[in-house]
XYZ file of C-alpha atoms in Angstrom:
593
model
C -18.059 -24.482 -12.317
C -16.894 -22.268 -9.429
C -17.442 -22.709 -5.713
C -16.489 -20.572 -2.756
C -14.409 -21.890 0.090
C -13.205 -20.574 3.451
C -9.694 -21.890 4.073
C -8.656 -21.722 7.759
C -5.580 -19.662 8.551
C -5.931 -19.761 12.340
C -7.872 -22.489 14.120
C -8.083 -26.284 13.898
C -11.005 -26.628 11.530
C -11.445 -27.952 8.036
C -12.012 -25.710 5.008
C -15.658 -24.677 4.711
C -17.151 -25.198 1.248
C -20.007 -22.771 0.579
C -22.873 -24.278 -1.388
C -26.223 -22.658 -2.178
C -27.696 -22.403 1.314
C -27.125 -19.886 4.098
C -24.327 -20.710 6.564
C -24.243 -19.685 10.231
C -21.169 -19.620 12.487
C -21.143 -19.809 16.280
C -20.638 -21.879 19.418
C -24.225 -23.120 19.514
C -24.775 -26.660 18.289
C -27.495 -25.622 15.866
C -25.112 -23.498 13.774
C -24.003 -24.719 10.345
C -20.354 -24.392 11.433
C -19.794 -24.929 15.153
C -16.678 -23.208 16.511
C -15.198 -24.291 19.834
C -14.023 -20.784 20.611
C -14.593 -18.713 23.778
C -14.186 -15.483 21.783
C -17.048 -16.485 19.497
C -20.697 -15.751 20.293
C -23.324 -18.506 20.389
C -24.670 -17.340 17.022
C -21.911 -15.098 15.715
C -22.483 -14.352 12.013
C -23.936 -15.747 8.824
C -23.021 -16.026 5.148
C -25.760 -15.985 2.528
C -25.651 -16.160 -1.296
C -26.961 -13.046 -3.056
C -28.204 -14.894 -6.136
C -25.460 -13.566 -8.431
C -22.663 -15.871 -7.273
C -21.391 -13.589 -4.509
C -21.731 -14.093 -0.739
C -22.889 -11.561 1.856
C -21.490 -11.644 5.399
C -23.745 -10.396 8.202
C -22.714 -9.941 11.822
C -25.475 -11.178 14.163
C -24.739 -8.708 16.985
C -21.808 -10.794 18.178
C -19.968 -9.891 21.375
C -16.528 -9.366 19.773
C -17.687 -8.477 16.288
C -16.846 -9.960 12.895
C -13.840 -8.618 10.995
C -12.891 -8.582 7.316
C -9.269 -7.690 6.579
C -8.808 -6.538 10.198
C -11.780 -4.127 9.900
C -14.876 -4.732 12.039
C -17.978 -4.768 9.872
C -21.164 -2.933 10.717
C -24.183 -4.880 9.513
C -23.440 -6.681 6.231
C -20.586 -6.796 3.727
C -20.089 -8.442 0.323
C -17.049 -10.730 0.378
C -14.520 -10.980 -2.442
C -11.833 -13.635 -3.017
C -8.716 -12.833 -1.030
C -10.570 -11.368 1.957
C -9.480 -12.509 5.415
C -12.500 -13.283 7.594
C -12.053 -13.267 11.397
C -14.668 -14.913 13.612
C -13.602 -14.964 17.258
C -10.072 -16.397 17.292
C -10.587 -18.163 13.950
C -9.381 -16.689 10.651
C -10.377 -17.819 7.158
C -9.135 -16.959 3.676
C -11.995 -16.428 1.204
C -11.303 -18.294 -2.051
C -13.255 -18.829 -5.257
C -12.018 -22.091 -6.779
C -12.800 -23.834 -10.061
C -13.840 -27.488 -9.984
C -14.018 -30.143 -12.665
C -17.630 -30.192 -13.610
C -18.307 -33.478 -15.411
C -19.068 -36.758 -13.742
C -16.262 -38.560 -15.521
C -13.710 -36.347 -13.816
C -15.181 -37.069 -10.400
C -15.275 -40.804 -11.015
C -11.702 -40.738 -12.337
C -10.474 -39.078 -9.174
C -12.529 -41.339 -6.969
C -11.123 -44.447 -8.613
C -7.518 -43.330 -7.990
C -7.425 -41.817 -4.504
C -3.676 -42.361 -4.240
C -2.910 -39.951 -7.058
C -4.168 -36.831 -5.302
C -3.336 -35.991 -1.721
C -6.599 -34.788 -0.186
C -7.248 -32.521 2.762
C -10.192 -32.355 5.149
C -13.049 -30.385 3.616
C -16.119 -29.426 5.628
C -19.259 -28.783 3.605
C -21.380 -26.068 5.159
C -24.363 -27.638 6.827
C -22.826 -31.114 6.825
C -20.663 -33.103 9.228
C -19.131 -35.278 6.529
C -15.402 -35.177 5.745
C -13.514 -35.753 2.534
C -10.979 -38.602 2.462
C -8.139 -37.670 4.795
C -5.768 -39.065 7.348
C -6.202 -36.203 9.833
C -9.031 -33.723 10.488
C -6.631 -30.947 11.562
C -3.858 -28.967 9.932
C -0.812 -30.121 11.884
C 1.569 -29.081 9.093
C 1.493 -27.844 5.543
C 2.793 -30.178 2.870
C 2.918 -28.553 -0.527
C 2.269 -31.519 -2.761
C 4.425 -30.689 -5.742
C 4.677 -34.395 -6.370
C 1.051 -34.129 -7.458
C 2.220 -32.309 -10.547
C 4.283 -35.333 -11.500
C 1.269 -37.641 -11.511
C -0.004 -36.384 -14.870
C 3.209 -35.478 -16.676
C 3.183 -36.656 -20.294
C -0.509 -37.525 -19.972
C -3.460 -35.970 -21.839
C -4.534 -32.674 -20.304
C -8.259 -33.202 -20.616
C -10.386 -32.598 -17.537
C -10.907 -36.300 -16.910
C -7.207 -37.114 -16.634
C -5.708 -34.072 -14.912
C -5.828 -33.513 -11.164
C -6.765 -30.128 -9.756
C -3.247 -28.716 -9.967
C -3.170 -29.108 -13.742
C -6.583 -27.824 -14.762
C -6.830 -27.320 -18.514
C -4.898 -25.025 -20.858
C -8.054 -23.092 -21.602
C -9.006 -22.572 -17.959
C -5.640 -22.004 -16.294
C -2.837 -21.497 -18.814
C -0.537 -19.999 -16.181
C -0.377 -23.344 -14.370
C 0.392 -25.159 -17.602
C 3.214 -22.725 -18.361
C 4.787 -23.181 -14.926
C 4.524 -26.961 -15.050
C 6.094 -27.108 -18.516
C 8.986 -24.951 -17.288
C 9.545 -27.235 -14.310
C 9.425 -30.299 -16.564
C 12.012 -29.040 -19.045
C 14.609 -27.827 -16.538
C 17.361 -30.258 -15.511
C 17.377 -32.700 -13.901
C 14.664 -33.847 -16.306
C 12.397 -36.701 -15.248
C 13.094 -36.320 -11.527
C 10.106 -36.393 -9.173
C 9.284 -32.826 -8.044
C 10.445 -31.855 -4.577
C 7.919 -31.880 -1.778
C 8.086 -28.781 0.358
C 6.462 -27.526 3.531
C 6.178 -23.954 4.742
C 7.220 -22.663 8.165
C 5.752 -19.304 9.150
C 7.595 -16.354 10.675
C 6.896 -17.699 14.152
C 8.686 -20.958 13.392
C 5.522 -23.054 13.278
C 4.108 -25.113 10.379
C 1.786 -22.893 8.359
C -1.702 -23.975 7.347
C -2.116 -21.026 5.000
C -1.174 -23.012 1.895
C -3.369 -26.059 2.420
C -5.546 -27.169 -0.429
C -5.343 -27.449 -4.189
C -7.102 -24.253 -5.279
C -5.518 -21.483 -7.327
C -3.827 -19.641 -4.459
C -1.950 -22.575 -2.908
C -1.139 -23.981 -6.356
C 0.508 -20.729 -7.434
C 2.749 -20.762 -4.356
C 3.589 -24.439 -4.794
C 4.667 -24.090 -8.388
C 6.614 -20.869 -7.890
C 8.534 -22.276 -4.908
C 9.273 -25.397 -6.943
C 10.447 -23.387 -9.949
C 12.586 -21.073 -7.805
C 14.341 -24.126 -6.375
C 14.921 -25.774 -9.735
C 16.206 -22.610 -11.432
C 18.411 -21.655 -8.445
C 16.773 -18.210 -8.470
C 18.093 -15.683 -5.958
C 15.037 -13.407 -6.131
C 11.395 -13.758 -7.152
C 9.675 -10.548 -8.329
C 5.858 -10.345 -8.404
C 4.874 -7.068 -10.071
C 1.274 -5.802 -10.233
C -0.024 -4.582 -13.589
C -3.432 -3.252 -14.543
C -5.037 -6.676 -15.049
C -2.354 -9.240 -14.169
C 0.590 -9.938 -11.896
C 3.890 -10.412 -13.712
C 6.389 -12.894 -12.263
C 10.091 -12.648 -13.013
C 13.022 -14.384 -11.362
C 16.631 -13.324 -11.039
C 18.551 -16.339 -12.309
C 22.343 -16.258 -12.601
C 22.200 -12.519 -11.999
C 19.752 -11.779 -14.854
C 16.022 -11.087 -14.707
C 14.067 -13.792 -16.551
C 10.387 -13.516 -17.493
C 8.420 -16.461 -16.069
C 4.633 -16.058 -16.298
C 1.736 -13.646 -15.825
C -0.845 -14.555 -13.188
C -4.497 -13.506 -13.454
C -5.277 -10.685 -11.046
C -7.387 -12.886 -8.772
C -4.561 -15.436 -8.481
C -2.009 -12.723 -7.756
C -4.187 -11.415 -4.923
C -4.451 -14.921 -3.463
C -0.690 -15.382 -3.813
C -0.052 -12.130 -1.925
C -2.505 -13.079 0.814
C -0.882 -16.451 1.400
C 2.651 -15.016 1.498
C 1.543 -12.348 3.982
C -0.110 -14.986 6.128
C 3.079 -17.062 6.179
C 4.988 -13.915 7.227
C 2.342 -13.095 9.866
C 1.793 -9.714 8.219
C -1.316 -7.574 8.138
C -3.074 -8.807 5.013
C -5.031 -5.590 4.420
C -1.964 -3.318 4.234
C -2.128 -2.721 0.480
C -0.506 0.737 0.479
C 2.217 0.155 3.049
C 5.829 -0.954 3.050
C 5.904 -4.390 4.668
C 8.839 -6.679 5.385
C 8.962 -10.169 6.828
C 10.212 -13.696 6.347
C 9.199 -17.344 6.199
C 10.934 -20.649 5.493
C 10.412 -23.509 3.061
C 11.383 -27.039 4.075
C 12.586 -29.139 1.132
C 13.494 -32.832 1.548
C 17.214 -32.073 1.909
C 17.367 -28.524 3.260
C 15.651 -25.513 4.770
C 15.495 -22.342 2.671
C 14.863 -18.911 4.154
C 12.813 -16.344 2.232
C 13.072 -12.630 2.992
C 9.916 -10.819 1.944
C 9.512 -7.187 0.889
C 6.254 -5.489 -0.158
C 6.533 -1.972 -1.614
C 3.637 0.205 -2.897
C 3.529 0.907 -6.642
C 1.054 2.468 -9.092
C -1.074 -0.685 -9.453
C -0.615 -2.014 -5.909
C 2.128 -3.580 -3.854
C 5.139 -5.149 -5.538
C 6.542 -8.266 -3.877
C 10.157 -9.423 -3.894
C 11.152 -12.730 -2.320
C 14.871 -13.009 -1.566
C 15.842 -16.702 -1.674
C 18.585 -17.619 0.813
C 19.432 -21.129 -0.336
C 22.780 -22.517 0.855
C 22.645 -25.316 -1.705
C 25.303 -24.839 -4.348
C 27.170 -22.108 -2.476
C 30.947 -22.761 -2.635
C 32.339 -23.950 0.682
C 36.001 -23.174 -0.010
C 38.184 -20.667 -1.835
C 39.139 -23.357 -4.354
C 35.466 -24.081 -5.107
C 34.985 -20.383 -5.797
C 37.569 -20.581 -8.569
C 40.556 -18.747 -7.075
C 43.848 -19.867 -8.591
C 46.378 -21.348 -6.202
C 48.647 -18.337 -5.753
C 45.607 -16.233 -4.740
C 44.486 -18.898 -2.252
C 47.981 -18.942 -0.735
C 47.963 -15.160 -0.246
C 44.509 -15.149 1.375
C 45.365 -18.052 3.688
C 48.523 -16.253 4.782
C 46.469 -13.249 5.944
C 44.124 -15.623 7.803
C 47.073 -17.008 9.775
C 48.455 -13.571 10.743
C 47.752 -11.894 14.079
C 46.914 -8.588 12.375
C 46.132 -7.260 8.911
C 43.255 -6.428 6.593
C 41.654 -8.280 3.680
C 39.420 -6.005 1.588
C 37.039 -7.556 -0.969
C 35.415 -5.205 -3.484
C 32.770 -5.499 -6.166
C 29.145 -4.584 -6.881
C 26.138 -5.865 -4.945
C 25.539 -9.566 -5.567
C 29.072 -10.380 -6.709
C 29.737 -12.920 -3.946
C 31.867 -10.769 -1.629
C 30.350 -12.142 1.587
C 30.738 -15.726 0.353
C 34.445 -15.076 -0.237
C 34.879 -13.709 3.284
C 32.952 -16.631 4.797
C 35.293 -19.047 3.024
C 38.276 -17.070 4.287
C 36.877 -17.401 7.820
C 36.798 -21.167 7.348
C 40.605 -21.007 7.168
C 40.733 -19.377 10.618
C 41.124 -21.604 13.690
C 37.816 -20.739 15.316
C 38.489 -22.865 18.395
C 41.566 -20.937 19.535
C 40.584 -17.484 18.218
C 37.636 -15.230 19.009
C 35.866 -14.557 15.695
C 33.090 -11.941 15.489
C 31.144 -10.752 12.446
C 29.040 -7.607 11.970
C 26.604 -8.085 9.082
C 23.589 -6.480 7.441
C 21.820 -8.842 7.471
C 23.178 -12.153 8.801
C 22.325 -14.382 5.832
C 24.027 -17.666 6.757
C 25.143 -18.976 10.128
C 28.731 -20.082 10.761
C 29.722 -22.557 13.464
C 32.035 -21.157 16.132
C 31.470 -17.522 15.129
C 29.611 -14.754 16.986
C 27.443 -13.077 14.338
C 25.915 -9.665 15.057
C 23.220 -8.071 12.859
C 23.256 -4.347 12.105
C 20.096 -2.388 12.934
C 20.330 1.285 11.946
C 16.858 1.967 13.380
C 18.197 1.145 16.851
C 21.447 3.016 16.323
C 23.448 -0.168 15.766
C 25.389 0.870 12.666
C 28.549 -0.763 11.344
C 30.644 1.952 12.991
C 29.002 1.793 16.419
C 28.925 -2.013 16.477
C 32.591 -2.180 15.443
C 33.556 0.053 18.372
C 31.557 -2.206 20.683
C 33.070 -5.395 19.253
C 36.596 -4.078 19.829
C 35.792 -4.215 23.556
C 34.852 -7.917 23.211
C 38.478 -9.127 22.959
C 38.268 -10.201 19.279
C 41.041 -11.828 17.277
C 39.301 -11.788 13.893
C 36.558 -9.326 12.883
C 34.402 -9.456 9.767
C 32.767 -6.108 8.973
C 30.053 -6.653 6.377
C 30.630 -3.386 4.532
C 32.545 -0.115 4.815
C 29.987 2.607 4.131
C 31.354 5.691 5.859
C 34.438 7.420 7.182
C 33.937 6.227 10.766
C 33.735 2.544 9.855
C 36.660 2.798 7.437
C 38.968 4.526 9.910
C 38.018 2.221 12.820
C 38.571 -0.902 10.689
C 41.993 0.336 9.564
C 43.041 1.171 13.112
C 41.873 -2.254 14.329
C 43.967 -3.966 11.644
C 47.051 -2.130 12.925
C 46.468 -2.897 16.612
C 46.492 -6.673 16.757
C 43.336 -7.730 14.901
C 42.700 -9.444 11.583
C 39.921 -7.571 9.775
C 37.885 -8.850 6.811
C 35.596 -6.341 5.117
C 34.014 -5.304 1.799
C 33.714 -2.124 -0.223
C 31.763 -1.101 -3.308
C 34.451 -0.358 -5.892
C 35.081 -1.245 -9.539
C 38.483 -2.884 -9.080
C 41.403 -3.135 -6.665
C 43.017 0.193 -7.583
C 39.804 2.198 -7.332
C 39.132 0.523 -3.957
C 42.277 2.158 -2.575
C 41.176 5.570 -3.841
C 37.679 4.991 -2.461
C 39.207 4.643 1.022
C 41.190 7.841 0.512
C 37.995 9.524 -0.706
C 36.364 8.550 2.619
C 39.050 10.734 4.242
C 41.014 7.833 5.702
C 44.581 9.021 6.207
C 47.053 7.669 3.600
C 49.304 6.250 6.324
C 46.391 4.146 7.641
C 45.535 2.822 4.169
C 49.167 2.082 3.333
C 49.982 0.289 6.575
C 46.695 -1.508 7.315
C 45.950 -3.094 3.917
C 47.466 -6.482 3.122
C 45.282 -7.690 0.253
C 42.600 -6.142 -1.944
C 40.520 -8.681 -3.871
C 38.110 -7.540 -6.599
C 35.570 -10.005 -7.971
C 32.629 -10.451 -10.327
C 30.286 -13.315 -11.161
C 30.046 -14.404 -14.810
C 27.523 -16.822 -16.255
C 28.618 -20.282 -17.385
C 27.669 -21.454 -20.885
C 24.844 -23.997 -21.029
C 26.286 -27.443 -21.728
C 23.301 -28.385 -23.909
C 23.322 -25.506 -26.389
C 26.724 -23.764 -26.468
C 28.240 -23.686 -29.959
C 31.619 -22.800 -31.533
C 32.170 -19.563 -33.464
C 35.250 -18.333 -35.399
C 37.656 -16.063 -33.517
C 37.964 -12.660 -35.269
C 41.548 -11.409 -35.794
C 41.106 -8.474 -33.406
C 39.815 -10.756 -30.662
C 42.708 -13.176 -31.166
C 45.150 -10.327 -30.592
C 43.338 -9.187 -27.452
C 43.047 -12.635 -25.850
C 46.602 -13.617 -26.767
C 47.925 -16.688 -24.947
C 44.487 -17.648 -23.611
C 43.351 -18.883 -27.060
C 46.729 -19.678 -28.534
C 46.482 -22.357 -31.229
C 42.677 -22.138 -31.478
C 40.580 -20.811 -34.334
C 37.197 -21.146 -32.562
C 35.700 -20.187 -29.225
C 32.329 -21.008 -27.647
C 29.275 -18.738 -27.622
C 25.765 -18.837 -26.119
C 22.707 -20.108 -27.999
C 19.701 -20.691 -25.708
C 17.452 -23.715 -25.152
C 14.619 -24.852 -22.901
C 17.061 -26.203 -20.310
C 18.592 -22.765 -19.724
C 15.336 -20.787 -20.128
C 16.584 -19.542 -23.524
C 19.392 -17.531 -21.903
C 22.313 -19.630 -23.192
C 23.787 -19.846 -19.700
C 23.300 -22.016 -16.633
C 25.225 -21.368 -13.414
C 27.923 -18.833 -12.544
C 31.649 -18.664 -11.853
C 33.702 -15.961 -10.171
C 36.554 -13.984 -11.705
C 39.122 -12.227 -9.522
C 41.764 -9.520 -9.380
C 44.221 -9.600 -6.456
C 46.335 -6.644 -5.339
C 48.991 -7.487 -2.738
C 50.500 -4.581 -0.838
C 54.304 -4.410 -0.708
C 56.736 -1.678 0.329
C 56.793 -0.050 -3.125
C 53.022 0.181 -3.243
C 52.884 1.567 0.292
C 55.342 4.295 -0.687
C 53.110 5.298 -3.604
C 49.996 5.487 -1.394
C 51.881 7.524 1.217
C 53.605 10.018 -1.066
C 52.105 9.996 -4.581
C 48.673 8.340 -4.624
C 47.774 8.502 -8.330
C 46.333 5.761 -10.525
C 49.234 6.010 -12.983
C 51.841 5.669 -10.233
C 50.045 2.681 -8.701
C 49.662 0.895 -12.042
C 53.348 1.363 -12.803
C 54.263 -0.511 -9.601
C 51.537 -3.132 -10.026
C 52.452 -4.058 -13.603
C 56.026 -4.820 -12.580
C 54.827 -7.764 -10.467
C 52.401 -10.693 -10.624
C 49.034 -9.089 -11.359
C 46.013 -10.250 -13.356
C 43.126 -7.892 -14.107
C 39.479 -8.941 -13.996
C 39.169 -9.084 -17.826
C 42.382 -11.116 -18.100
C 41.081 -13.582 -15.516
C 37.896 -13.879 -17.560
C 39.794 -14.427 -20.818
C 41.268 -17.554 -19.261
C 37.725 -18.895 -18.762
C 36.889 -18.004 -22.376
C 39.878 -20.028 -23.567
C 38.736 -22.967 -21.416
C 35.219 -22.829 -22.909
C 33.609 -22.008 -19.555
C 31.982 -18.733 -20.593
C 31.704 -16.449 -23.615
C 33.706 -13.364 -24.498
C 30.465 -11.369 -24.671
C 29.786 -12.236 -21.021
C 33.275 -11.180 -19.904
C 33.043 -7.896 -21.836
C 29.626 -7.240 -20.304
C 30.660 -7.964 -16.703
C 34.319 -6.905 -16.535
C 34.878 -4.692 -19.566
C 37.290 -5.211 -22.444
C 40.442 -4.545 -20.413
């Protein structure tokens, strides 16, 4: 069966379960739900069933009015799941939740109170409380451990707690739980997680075990276990489609029923302290999730689409991020060159690659080689994703006129020794960064370019004078991220003659190489995790002469090939020979060379 519930978003009150009788709200003691709230009238409003399963809200001429989705109602209004009801200073989320209908289920739960973490539940018209340790929402604990209580048990209604439901009733929950179960580490108790809202306070928006909170619990758990960098929730005509970007690739996860998707959106907006009713607007915000061993920031973006708003959650999880250049996979001679620039009193390190290739992580690890106690280190970033000890980090805000170029000019008056410029986007930023590198500053920055050679021509294309490019640049580092073969399903394949010729020394003496297969532990992708591949261009006098007098790709390559130089594909072929990744992945990411 289905019952309606008002889950509090603002205000220290238990959830209100709506039964079959009329419910009144107000400060007066005779009301069904008494609210200790100066902004609430003595008899403020009432909720009454309409006989068809819906509930009608009526304002009883209250002083401050009754609002639904930030809109003051006039007279009566039919509520729907997902509505936000505001009575005085109190706010409630309207939910329609399924319950286990047979007596055996209720007795099973009652006999094992330790298996399900309960929350205070106020029945309308009653002063009784459900089993709980506290009658207020001091913090929000998302009980993902609850999912572990019934793993490998029958899924009948008598044995499954509310989070499981049954396959017939809520298949989306079953799909998510099975995914979480099969991903490594297998058999480990699910992480417990709490949510901190945009104001830095524990959020009560996700309390309870109904469909809305359960969808958020499971998706946060799955995002953590898959190491997803983005969660996409896309509205369709009748469902909400959830995909995650895992190891750089979009992976289909599950489709939520429309009602669950609406609840999911409402809870995320509440955690971000957004206007819940803004269905046709661009909205951006943030919230945090507290896991047992770390805090993870989520950047939230809602964008209007044909069937409603699309949601993207950007996951900023520092777990697993390399903390050194060696951890990133740079070979020793490249590390030596980068560290040498870090020790100089002037120069420029330029890292290039597409969005999401790890450029900022590389620069952060380079900054770790800088003595931050004796040198003034300042970064200009858009946005500041991770905080570094001993570094002044400045966010860019184009809406306020704080662009990379303007902030860089300001920072140069702050007596810096080392400057990190998040990205060169225009002529002004490029020229200022080059001039700074020639006047006693070490500059780290990034550029969108295919490889090291095209990065040089991109700077020239931005109308930076050749003498600035030639004299300011010390190192240009190009990089990509390639997926690592899944240890559980990778398999050997014969090496074709043409491939053997192309890979040369990297597969010398071998007649097989490894390829991707796909299994449940890697979500059928054949890969789990990523590694970086690099291409390093070190500027010397010969190269500077070419840039100054004859800046052509052919002339540059002639000088480069006479020295120690490894292209991105060649770097990847080494990983193919070591069995780290597949040749298909290298060809896809870096080209065939």
